[in-house]
Short mmCIF file of C-alpha atoms and ligand atoms in Angstrom, two decimals:
data_model
loop_
_atom_site.label_atom_id
_atom_site.label_comp_id
_atom_site.label_asym_id
_atom_site.label_seq_id
_atom_site.Cartn_x
_atom_site.Cartn_y
_atom_site.Cartn_z
CA MET A 1 3.37 18.56 -11.32
CA LYS A 2 0.72 20.90 -10.32
CA ILE A 3 2.15 22.97 -7.26
CA ILE A 4 -0.46 24.44 -4.49
CA LYS A 5 1.47 26.74 -2.18
CA ALA A 6 0.42 27.28 0.85
CA ARG A 7 1.66 30.38 3.72
CA ASP A 8 2.61 27.69 6.71
CA TYR A 9 1.75 24.60 8.28
CA VAL A 10 -1.46 25.26 9.04
CA GLU A 11 -2.41 26.16 5.85
CA MET A 12 -0.85 23.08 3.97
CA SER A 13 -2.71 20.70 5.72
CA ARG A 14 -5.71 22.24 5.58
CA LYS A 15 -5.26 21.94 1.81
CA ALA A 16 -4.43 18.38 1.96
CA ALA A 17 -6.93 17.59 3.94
CA HIS A 18 -9.85 19.25 1.75
CA TYR A 19 -8.01 17.94 -1.47
CA ILE A 20 -9.01 14.16 0.40
CA ALA A 21 -11.57 15.00 1.96
CA ALA A 22 -12.83 15.30 -2.23
CA GLN A 23 -11.23 12.63 -3.13
CA VAL A 24 -14.00 9.86 -0.80
CA LEU A 25 -16.89 12.48 -1.27
CA LEU A 26 -16.37 11.67 -4.77
CA LYS A 27 -15.56 7.79 -4.07
CA PRO A 28 -16.79 6.95 -0.58
CA ASN A 29 -15.33 3.39 -1.20
CA SER A 30 -11.46 4.39 -1.88
CA VAL A 31 -9.06 3.23 -1.45
CA LEU A 32 -5.97 5.53 0.18
CA GLY A 33 -2.46 5.23 0.04
CA LEU A 34 -1.55 6.76 3.36
CA ALA A 35 1.70 7.75 5.19
CA THR A 36 3.46 8.42 8.21
CA GLY A 37 5.62 10.61 10.13
CA SER A 38 4.99 15.14 10.59
CA THR A 39 4.25 15.97 7.90
CA PRO A 40 1.10 14.26 7.58
CA LEU A 41 0.04 14.82 11.01
CA GLY A 42 -2.14 17.61 10.46
CA THR A 43 -4.11 16.96 7.59
CA TYR A 44 -5.15 14.02 9.89
CA GLN A 45 -5.80 16.48 12.07
CA GLU A 46 -7.55 18.53 10.29
CA LEU A 47 -9.65 15.35 7.95
CA ILE A 48 -10.55 14.64 12.20
CA ARG A 49 -12.56 17.86 12.92
CA LEU A 50 -13.99 17.15 8.73
CA TYR A 51 -15.65 14.66 10.34
CA HIS A 52 -16.68 15.43 12.93
CA ASN A 53 -18.12 18.23 11.88
CA GLY A 54 -20.28 15.73 9.26
CA GLU A 55 -17.92 16.42 5.75
CA VAL A 56 -16.45 13.19 5.59
CA SER A 57 -16.81 9.84 6.53
CA PHE A 58 -14.56 6.81 5.97
CA ILE A 59 -16.83 4.38 6.18
CA GLN A 60 -16.83 2.54 3.15
CA VAL A 61 -13.04 3.72 2.52
CA SER A 62 -9.43 1.17 2.81
CA SER A 63 -6.58 2.38 3.00
CA PHE A 64 -2.33 0.58 2.61
CA ASN A 65 -0.33 2.40 4.53
CA LEU A 66 3.26 3.33 3.40
CA ASP A 67 5.65 1.70 5.14
CA GLU A 68 6.35 0.02 8.38
CA TYR A 69 9.83 0.01 10.13
CA TYR A 70 10.63 -4.16 10.17
CA SER A 71 10.66 -4.83 14.25
CA LEU A 72 8.43 -2.94 15.90
CA GLY A 73 5.16 -4.47 17.06
CA PRO A 74 1.86 -2.91 16.48
CA ASN A 75 1.71 -1.45 20.29
CA HIS A 76 5.43 0.09 20.08
CA PRO A 77 4.75 4.03 20.39
CA GLN A 78 6.73 4.43 17.86
CA SER A 79 5.00 2.20 15.02
CA TYR A 80 3.61 3.48 12.46
CA ARG A 81 0.83 1.27 12.67
CA TYR A 82 0.52 2.57 16.35
CA PHE A 83 1.15 6.25 15.02
CA MET A 84 -2.17 5.93 12.15
CA ASP A 85 -4.66 4.11 14.76
CA GLU A 86 -3.65 7.01 17.37
CA ASN A 87 -3.49 9.75 14.83
CA PHE A 88 -6.27 9.25 12.76
CA PHE A 89 -8.24 5.46 12.59
CA LYS A 90 -9.47 5.66 16.35
CA GLN A 91 -10.82 9.23 15.68
CA VAL A 92 -12.63 8.51 12.74
CA ASP A 93 -15.33 6.67 10.53
CA ILE A 94 -12.99 4.13 9.08
CA GLN A 95 -13.68 -0.43 9.72
CA ALA A 96 -10.52 -1.18 11.53
CA GLU A 97 -10.13 -4.10 8.79
CA ASN A 98 -9.91 -2.24 6.49
CA THR A 99 -7.22 -0.32 7.11
CA HIS A 100 -3.60 -1.45 6.01
CA ILE A 101 -0.11 -1.07 7.26
CA PRO A 102 2.75 -3.59 6.90
CA ASP A 103 4.11 -5.88 9.53
CA GLY A 104 6.56 -5.19 10.98
CA LEU A 105 7.20 -8.15 12.38
CA SER A 106 6.59 -10.38 10.11
CA PRO A 107 8.41 -13.78 10.02
CA ASN A 108 8.52 -13.61 6.30
CA PRO A 109 9.34 -10.08 4.83
CA ASP A 110 9.63 -11.72 1.06
CA GLY A 111 6.20 -13.74 1.04
CA PHE A 112 4.42 -10.94 2.85
CA SER A 113 5.50 -8.14 1.02
CA ALA A 114 4.97 -9.90 -2.22
CA ASP A 115 1.31 -10.59 -1.06
CA TYR A 116 0.80 -6.93 0.56
CA ASP A 117 1.83 -5.75 -3.24
CA ARG A 118 -1.12 -8.46 -4.64
CA GLN A 119 -3.70 -6.76 -1.77
CA ILE A 120 -3.30 -3.28 -3.50
CA ALA A 121 -3.99 -4.39 -6.54
CA ASN A 122 -7.08 -7.13 -5.80
CA ALA A 123 -8.46 -3.75 -4.18
CA GLY A 124 -8.09 -2.29 -8.13
CA GLY A 125 -5.01 -0.25 -7.08
CA ILE A 126 -4.48 3.16 -4.70
CA ASP A 127 -7.52 5.52 -6.08
CA LEU A 128 -4.97 8.96 -4.49
CA GLN A 129 -1.80 8.17 -2.67
CA LEU A 130 -0.81 10.91 -0.32
CA LEU A 131 3.13 11.16 0.73
CA GLY A 132 6.06 12.55 2.68
CA ILE A 133 9.39 13.93 1.41
CA GLY A 134 12.22 12.71 3.05
CA SER A 135 15.33 15.57 3.23
CA ASN A 136 17.03 13.02 0.98
CA GLY A 137 14.14 12.65 -0.99
CA HIS A 138 13.44 9.55 -0.72
CA ILE A 139 8.54 8.37 -0.46
CA ALA A 140 8.15 6.36 2.06
CA PHE A 141 11.09 4.24 2.28
CA ASN A 142 12.84 4.15 -1.09
CA GLU A 143 16.29 5.23 -0.33
CA PRO A 144 18.15 7.21 -2.50
CA GLY A 145 20.29 4.38 -4.96
CA LYS A 146 21.82 3.06 -7.97
CA VAL A 147 18.37 1.77 -9.20
CA PHE A 148 14.24 2.24 -8.37
CA SER A 149 12.70 -0.84 -7.07
CA ALA A 150 9.80 -1.30 -7.46
CA GLN A 151 8.35 -3.87 -5.60
CA THR A 152 7.37 -3.56 -1.41
CA ARG A 153 10.35 -4.85 0.06
CA LEU A 154 12.70 -5.42 3.02
CA VAL A 155 14.95 -2.37 2.77
CA ASP A 156 17.92 -0.82 5.02
CA LEU A 157 17.86 2.79 6.36
CA LYS A 158 19.79 5.58 5.29
CA GLU A 159 21.78 6.59 7.64
CA HIS A 160 20.57 10.12 6.92
CA THR A 161 17.09 9.07 6.85
CA ILE A 162 18.34 7.38 11.00
CA GLU A 163 19.21 10.80 11.72
CA ASP A 164 16.04 12.06 10.42
CA ASN A 165 14.11 9.92 12.82
CA ALA A 166 16.38 9.70 15.81
CA ARG A 167 13.83 13.19 16.74
CA PHE A 168 10.57 10.28 17.10
CA PHE A 169 12.63 7.92 19.76
CA ASP A 170 15.29 8.51 22.65
CA SER A 171 18.27 8.06 20.98
CA LYS A 172 19.71 7.21 17.21
CA ASP A 173 20.23 3.46 18.60
CA GLU A 174 16.58 2.99 18.91
CA VAL A 175 15.48 3.76 15.79
CA PRO A 176 15.39 0.27 13.73
CA ARG A 177 17.78 -0.36 11.23
CA GLN A 178 15.46 -1.92 8.27
CA ALA A 179 12.02 -1.08 7.44
CA ILE A 180 9.10 -2.65 5.07
CA THR A 181 8.38 -0.40 2.26
CA MET A 182 5.67 -0.16 -0.57
CA GLY A 183 7.53 -0.20 -3.89
CA LEU A 184 7.97 2.53 -6.47
CA LYS A 185 5.07 0.20 -8.72
CA SER A 186 2.44 0.86 -6.10
CA ILE A 187 3.02 4.16 -5.58
CA LEU A 188 3.00 5.32 -9.80
CA SER A 189 -0.40 3.08 -10.18
CA ALA A 190 -1.71 5.17 -8.14
CA LYS A 191 -4.00 7.25 -9.68
CA ARG A 192 -4.26 10.49 -8.63
CA ILE A 193 -0.92 11.52 -5.88
CA LEU A 194 -1.02 14.11 -3.38
CA ILE A 195 3.05 15.07 -2.16
CA LEU A 196 3.54 17.49 0.76
CA ALA A 197 6.53 18.98 1.58
CA CYS A 198 6.54 22.04 4.72
CA GLY A 199 10.01 23.30 5.56
CA GLU A 200 13.72 24.38 4.25
CA ASN A 201 15.14 21.17 5.07
CA LYS A 202 12.77 20.04 2.49
CA ALA A 203 13.64 22.80 -0.12
CA ASP A 204 16.35 20.69 -1.88
CA ALA A 205 14.47 17.65 -2.10
CA VAL A 206 11.71 19.51 -3.53
CA LYS A 207 13.86 21.39 -5.94
CA ALA A 208 15.85 18.27 -7.15
CA MET A 209 12.15 16.50 -7.37
CA LEU A 210 10.59 18.45 -9.70
CA GLU A 211 13.38 20.77 -11.64
CA GLY A 212 16.41 17.37 -11.49
CA PRO A 213 16.94 14.55 -13.83
CA ILE A 214 14.28 11.17 -12.73
CA ASP A 215 17.51 9.35 -10.89
CA PRO A 216 17.23 6.62 -8.38
CA ALA A 217 19.61 8.63 -6.10
CA LEU A 218 16.56 10.75 -5.89
CA PRO A 219 13.43 8.43 -5.86
CA ALA A 220 10.82 11.13 -5.44
CA SER A 221 12.22 12.19 -9.31
CA ILE A 222 10.42 9.07 -10.67
CA LEU A 223 7.15 11.57 -9.96
CA GLN A 224 8.18 13.08 -12.70
CA LEU A 225 6.06 9.83 -14.22
CA HIS A 226 2.96 10.10 -13.33
CA PRO A 227 0.60 12.34 -14.91
CA ASN A 228 -1.74 12.72 -11.73
CA VAL A 229 0.73 14.46 -8.81
CA THR A 230 -0.24 17.61 -6.72
CA LEU A 231 2.67 19.04 -4.47
CA ILE A 232 1.28 21.42 -1.51
CA ALA A 233 4.34 23.39 0.19
CA ASP A 234 4.75 25.78 2.40
CA GLU A 235 7.07 28.60 1.13
CA LYS A 236 9.91 27.72 2.91
CA ALA A 237 9.56 24.11 1.19
CA LEU A 238 10.08 25.59 -2.31
CA GLY A 239 11.75 28.36 -1.72
CA LYS A 240 15.07 27.39 -3.94
CA LEU A 241 12.59 27.00 -6.85
CA SER A 242 13.62 28.50 -10.49
CA SER A 243 11.27 31.12 -11.40
CA SER A 244 9.34 29.18 -13.99
CA ASN A 245 8.59 26.88 -10.80
CA SER A 246 8.19 28.94 -8.45
P1 PGA B 1 8.82 13.59 7.88
O1 PGA B 1 9.19 12.44 7.01
O2 PGA B 1 7.28 14.23 7.50
O3 PGA B 1 9.10 13.32 9.54
O4 PGA B 1 9.79 14.64 7.20
C1 PGA B 1 9.04 12.57 5.30
C2 PGA B 1 9.67 11.21 4.89
O5 PGA B 1 10.60 10.95 5.59
O6 PGA B 1 8.95 10.81 4.12
#
């Protein structure tokens, strides 16, 4: 895994945005795998700035988001569809019909999930997948467990994740207990993966991802099997790496 150090969140976001913009410049009809959460927000802001400067266009891009809370509709301010529309899609020239996010209100999550994987495959797979990492080592909502799960599916969120994400809701009770998440096969099938990490609370997960065994207890460790992963992280997130990596 290639590691790119950033001084802070602003520099991480700038470097990530340039990485994504370069991908789109070289392949204007790129299929992007996109992520939500506090980590990629600055990257989207920087991409919007590049778009307004005429440095990148998303007109031919299509996108597939990693996950969505199950039971939140697109108008709920904490739904990931709402996040993406407000923080990125509406502010650039991507075509709404080319954006895909799991349907948090699907009455048939199993059928929906299988169809989502088919749609990604039919689009030719993901060219560049953007990822964050949970402080428990999850990627998307692939939570720590006894086995890795390949397919997109409905999952129960771990208590740790519910607590981490409670900061976005009025109270912890309002955090949905389930989500539809892209499975590890669609994520790992991406041609390139860009993973971002910022802050001390990610340092243990980053260390285990890079230096630990490939273990479903730390889902991000499976990225060790992918030939083209770049981690852009600030000094705090890299703070616990052994000296050979840092
Ligand atoms: P965060 O979430 O960006 O809000 O820290 C990361 C994740 O859970 O993947």
